[in-house]
PDB file of C-alpha atoms in Angstrom:
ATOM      1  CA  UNK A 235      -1.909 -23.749  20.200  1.00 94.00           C
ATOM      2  CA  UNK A 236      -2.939 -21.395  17.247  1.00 97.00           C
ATOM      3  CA  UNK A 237      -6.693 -21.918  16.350  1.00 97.00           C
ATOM      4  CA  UNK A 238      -8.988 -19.729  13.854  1.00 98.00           C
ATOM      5  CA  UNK A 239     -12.752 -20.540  13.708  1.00 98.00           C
ATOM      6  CA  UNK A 240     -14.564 -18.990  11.062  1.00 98.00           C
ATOM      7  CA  UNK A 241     -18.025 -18.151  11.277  1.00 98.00           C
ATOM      8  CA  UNK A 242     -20.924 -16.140   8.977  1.00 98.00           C
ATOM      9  CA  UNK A 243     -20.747 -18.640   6.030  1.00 97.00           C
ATOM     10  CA  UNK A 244     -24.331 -19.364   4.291  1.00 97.00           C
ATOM     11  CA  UNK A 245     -26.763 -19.601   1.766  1.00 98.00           C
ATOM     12  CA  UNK A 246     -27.794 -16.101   0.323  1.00 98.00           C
ATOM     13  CA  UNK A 247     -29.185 -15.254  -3.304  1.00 98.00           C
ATOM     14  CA  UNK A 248     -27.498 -12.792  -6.046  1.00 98.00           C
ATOM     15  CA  UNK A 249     -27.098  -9.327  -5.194  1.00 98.00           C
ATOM     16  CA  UNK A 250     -27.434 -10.356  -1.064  1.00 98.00           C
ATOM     17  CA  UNK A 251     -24.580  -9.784   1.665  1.00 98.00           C
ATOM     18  CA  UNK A 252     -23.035 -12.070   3.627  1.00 98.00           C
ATOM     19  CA  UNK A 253     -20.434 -11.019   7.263  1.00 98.00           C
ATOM     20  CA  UNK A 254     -17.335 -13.588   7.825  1.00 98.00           C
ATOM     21  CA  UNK A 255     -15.582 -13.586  10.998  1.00 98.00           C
ATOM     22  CA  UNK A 256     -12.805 -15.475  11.556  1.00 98.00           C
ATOM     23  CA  UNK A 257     -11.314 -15.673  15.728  1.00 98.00           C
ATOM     24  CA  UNK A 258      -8.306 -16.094  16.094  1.00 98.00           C
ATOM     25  CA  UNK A 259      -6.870 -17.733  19.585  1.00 97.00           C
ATOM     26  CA  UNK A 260      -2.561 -17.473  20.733  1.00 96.00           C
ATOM     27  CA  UNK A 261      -1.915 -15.351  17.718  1.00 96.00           C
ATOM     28  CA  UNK A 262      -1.958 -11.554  17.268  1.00 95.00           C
ATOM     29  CA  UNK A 263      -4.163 -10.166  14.362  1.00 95.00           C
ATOM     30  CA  UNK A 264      -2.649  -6.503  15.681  1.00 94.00           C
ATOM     31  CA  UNK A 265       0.779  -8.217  14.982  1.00 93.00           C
ATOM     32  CA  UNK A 266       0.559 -10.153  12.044  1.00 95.00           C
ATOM     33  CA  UNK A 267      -0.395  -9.888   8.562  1.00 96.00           C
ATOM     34  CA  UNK A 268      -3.882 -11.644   8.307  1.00 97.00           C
ATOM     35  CA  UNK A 269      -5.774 -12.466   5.255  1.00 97.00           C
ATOM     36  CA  UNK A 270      -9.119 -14.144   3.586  1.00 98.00           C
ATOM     37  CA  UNK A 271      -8.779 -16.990   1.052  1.00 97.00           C
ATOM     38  CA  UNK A 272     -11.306 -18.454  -0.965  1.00 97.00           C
ATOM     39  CA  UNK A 273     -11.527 -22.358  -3.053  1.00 98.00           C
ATOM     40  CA  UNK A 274     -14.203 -23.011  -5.292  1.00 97.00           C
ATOM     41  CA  UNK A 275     -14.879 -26.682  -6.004  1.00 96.00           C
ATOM     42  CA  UNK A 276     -12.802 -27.948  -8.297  1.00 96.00           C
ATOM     43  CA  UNK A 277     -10.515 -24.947  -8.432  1.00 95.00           C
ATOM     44  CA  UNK A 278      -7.158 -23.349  -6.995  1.00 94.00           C
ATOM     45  CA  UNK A 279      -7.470 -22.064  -3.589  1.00 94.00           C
ATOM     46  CA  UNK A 280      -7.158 -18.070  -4.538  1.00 94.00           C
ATOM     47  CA  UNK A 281      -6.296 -14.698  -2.079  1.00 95.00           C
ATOM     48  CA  UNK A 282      -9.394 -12.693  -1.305  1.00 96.00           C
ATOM     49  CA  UNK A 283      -7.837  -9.995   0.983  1.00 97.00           C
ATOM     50  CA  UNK A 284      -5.508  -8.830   3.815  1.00 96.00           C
ATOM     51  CA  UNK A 285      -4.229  -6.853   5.853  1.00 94.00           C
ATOM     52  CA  UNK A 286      -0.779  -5.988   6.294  1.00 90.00           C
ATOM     53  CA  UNK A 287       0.670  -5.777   9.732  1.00 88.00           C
ATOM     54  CA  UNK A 288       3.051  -2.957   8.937  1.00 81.00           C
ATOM     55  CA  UNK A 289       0.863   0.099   8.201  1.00 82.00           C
ATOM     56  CA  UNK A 290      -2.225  -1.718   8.281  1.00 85.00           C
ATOM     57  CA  UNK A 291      -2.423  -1.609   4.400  1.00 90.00           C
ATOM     58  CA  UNK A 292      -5.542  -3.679   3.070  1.00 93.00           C
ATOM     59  CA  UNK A 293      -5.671  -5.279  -0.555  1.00 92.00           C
ATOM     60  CA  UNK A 294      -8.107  -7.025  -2.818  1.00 95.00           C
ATOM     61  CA  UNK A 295      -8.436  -9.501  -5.694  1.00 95.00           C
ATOM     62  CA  UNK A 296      -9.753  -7.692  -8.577  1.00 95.00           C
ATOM     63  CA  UNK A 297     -12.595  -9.758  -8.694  1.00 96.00           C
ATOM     64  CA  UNK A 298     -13.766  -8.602  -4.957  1.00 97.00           C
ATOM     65  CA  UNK A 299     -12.533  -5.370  -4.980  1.00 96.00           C
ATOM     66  CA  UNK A 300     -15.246  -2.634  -4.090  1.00 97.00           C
ATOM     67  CA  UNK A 301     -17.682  -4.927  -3.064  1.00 98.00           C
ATOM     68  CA  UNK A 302     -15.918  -7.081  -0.073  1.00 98.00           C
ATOM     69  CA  UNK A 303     -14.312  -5.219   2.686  1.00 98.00           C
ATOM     70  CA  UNK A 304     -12.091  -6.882   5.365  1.00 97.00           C
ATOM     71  CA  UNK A 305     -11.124  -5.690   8.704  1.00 97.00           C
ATOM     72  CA  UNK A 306     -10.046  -6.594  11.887  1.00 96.00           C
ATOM     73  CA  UNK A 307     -10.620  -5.985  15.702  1.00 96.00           C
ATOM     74  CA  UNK A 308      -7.665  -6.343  17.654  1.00 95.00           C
ATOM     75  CA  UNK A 309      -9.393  -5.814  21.193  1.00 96.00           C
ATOM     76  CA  UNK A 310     -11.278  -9.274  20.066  1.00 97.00           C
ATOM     77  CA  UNK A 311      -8.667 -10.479  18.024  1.00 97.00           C
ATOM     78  CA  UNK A 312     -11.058 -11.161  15.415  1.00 98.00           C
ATOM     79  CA  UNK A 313     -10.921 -10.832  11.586  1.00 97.00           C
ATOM     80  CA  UNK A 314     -13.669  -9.905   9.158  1.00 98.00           C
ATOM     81  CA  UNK A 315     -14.678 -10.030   5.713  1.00 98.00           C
ATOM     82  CA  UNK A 316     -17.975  -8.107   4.348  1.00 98.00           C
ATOM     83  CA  UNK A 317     -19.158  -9.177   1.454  1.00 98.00           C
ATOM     84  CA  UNK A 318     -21.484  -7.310  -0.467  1.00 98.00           C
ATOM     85  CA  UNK A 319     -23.307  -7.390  -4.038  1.00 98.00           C
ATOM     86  CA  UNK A 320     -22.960 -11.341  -4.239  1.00 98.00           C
ATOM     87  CA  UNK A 321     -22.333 -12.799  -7.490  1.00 98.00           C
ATOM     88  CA  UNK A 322     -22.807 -16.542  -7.670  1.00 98.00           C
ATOM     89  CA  UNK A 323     -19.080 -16.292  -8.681  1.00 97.00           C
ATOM     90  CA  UNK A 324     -18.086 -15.726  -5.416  1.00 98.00           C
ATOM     91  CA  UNK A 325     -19.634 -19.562  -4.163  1.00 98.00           C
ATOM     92  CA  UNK A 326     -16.750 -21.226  -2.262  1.00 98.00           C
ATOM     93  CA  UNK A 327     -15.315 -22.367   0.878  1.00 98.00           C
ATOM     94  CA  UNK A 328     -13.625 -19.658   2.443  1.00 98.00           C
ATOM     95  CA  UNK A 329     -10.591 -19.536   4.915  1.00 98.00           C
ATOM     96  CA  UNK A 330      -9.050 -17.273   7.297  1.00 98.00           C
ATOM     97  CA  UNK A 331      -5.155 -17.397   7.518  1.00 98.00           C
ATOM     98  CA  UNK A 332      -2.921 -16.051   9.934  1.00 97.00           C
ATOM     99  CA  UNK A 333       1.075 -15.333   8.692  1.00 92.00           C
ATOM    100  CA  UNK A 334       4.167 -13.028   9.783  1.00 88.00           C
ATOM    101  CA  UNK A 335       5.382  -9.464  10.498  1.00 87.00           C
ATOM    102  CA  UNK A 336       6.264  -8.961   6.962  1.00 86.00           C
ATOM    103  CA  UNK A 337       3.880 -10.689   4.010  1.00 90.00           C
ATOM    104  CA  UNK A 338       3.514  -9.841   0.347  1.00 89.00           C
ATOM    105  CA  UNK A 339       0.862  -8.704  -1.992  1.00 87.00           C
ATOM    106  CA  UNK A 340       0.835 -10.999  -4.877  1.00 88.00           C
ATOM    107  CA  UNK A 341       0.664  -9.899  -8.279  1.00 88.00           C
ATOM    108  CA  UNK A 342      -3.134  -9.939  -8.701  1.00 84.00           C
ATOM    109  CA  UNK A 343      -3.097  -7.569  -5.853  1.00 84.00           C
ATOM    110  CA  UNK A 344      -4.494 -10.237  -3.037  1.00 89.00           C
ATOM    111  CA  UNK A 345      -2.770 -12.093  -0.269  1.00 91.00           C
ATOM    112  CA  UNK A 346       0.290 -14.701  -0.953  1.00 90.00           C
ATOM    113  CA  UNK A 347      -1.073 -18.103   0.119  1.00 89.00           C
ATOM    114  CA  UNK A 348       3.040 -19.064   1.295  1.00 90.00           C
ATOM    115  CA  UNK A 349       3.217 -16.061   3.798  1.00 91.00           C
ATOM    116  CA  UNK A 350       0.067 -17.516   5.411  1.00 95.00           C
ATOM    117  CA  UNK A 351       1.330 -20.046   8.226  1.00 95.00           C
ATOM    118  CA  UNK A 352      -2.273 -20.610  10.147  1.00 97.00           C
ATOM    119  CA  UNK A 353      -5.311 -21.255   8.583  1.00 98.00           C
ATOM    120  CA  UNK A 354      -8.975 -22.078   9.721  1.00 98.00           C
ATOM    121  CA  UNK A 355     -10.884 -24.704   8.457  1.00 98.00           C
ATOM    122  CA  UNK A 356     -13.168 -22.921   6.343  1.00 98.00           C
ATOM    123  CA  UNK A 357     -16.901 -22.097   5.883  1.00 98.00           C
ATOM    124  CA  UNK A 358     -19.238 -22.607   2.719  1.00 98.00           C
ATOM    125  CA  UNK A 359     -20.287 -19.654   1.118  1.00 98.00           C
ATOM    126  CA  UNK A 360     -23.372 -20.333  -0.984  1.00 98.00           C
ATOM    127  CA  UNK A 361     -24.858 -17.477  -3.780  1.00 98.00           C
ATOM    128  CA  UNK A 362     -27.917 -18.823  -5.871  1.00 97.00           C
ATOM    129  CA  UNK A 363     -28.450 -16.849  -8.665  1.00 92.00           C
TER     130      UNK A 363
END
């Protein structure tokens, strides 16, 4: 059975850093395009960042870009996201998914929520300003 467990989520004020890490159990992160989403209360659930499994390519949301960075170990089969220069923007529950071979960037330049076919359950990400 596919699981994900995310981990790292907190409490942190403006400007402060915060590590995700999402393991992933019966599923290759080498193999498989893997990603970060976020949902805000009362919001859309939006892409944060992925990597591609063909060429390891990575890509951001605007809004994250140059201050998150995601990654991925494949010895632990573990994915990461790095999140730097908090904005109290950026509170939400965040979600690692796991989806195929092939997956698309969508037009804001972040992860395609209907390539994604395993998610996590998510961990609260709190920035005070």
């Amino acid at each position: 059975q596919v699981q994900l467990v995310e981990s790292g989520g907190g409490s942190v004020p403006a400007g402060g850093s915060l590590r995700l890490s999402c393991v992933v159990s019966e599923y290759s992160v080498r193999d498989n395009c893997v990603a970060w989403f976020r949902q805000a209360e009362g919001k859309e659930r939006r892409g944060v960042a992925h990597i591609l499994a063909i060429g390891n390519g990575k890509s951001y949301h605007p809004d994250v870009k140059g201050r998150f960075t995601i990654s991925k170990d494949n010895a632990k089969n573990t994915l990461y996201l790095q999140m730097d220069s908090l904005k109290p923007e950026d509170t939400a529950i965040y979600t690692c998914a796991a989806g195929g071979r092939a997956c698309n960037i969508a037009s804001n330049g972040g992860p395609w929520s209907p390539d994604y076919r395993f998610w996590g359950r998510g961990t609260q990400v709190t920035v005070a300003a």
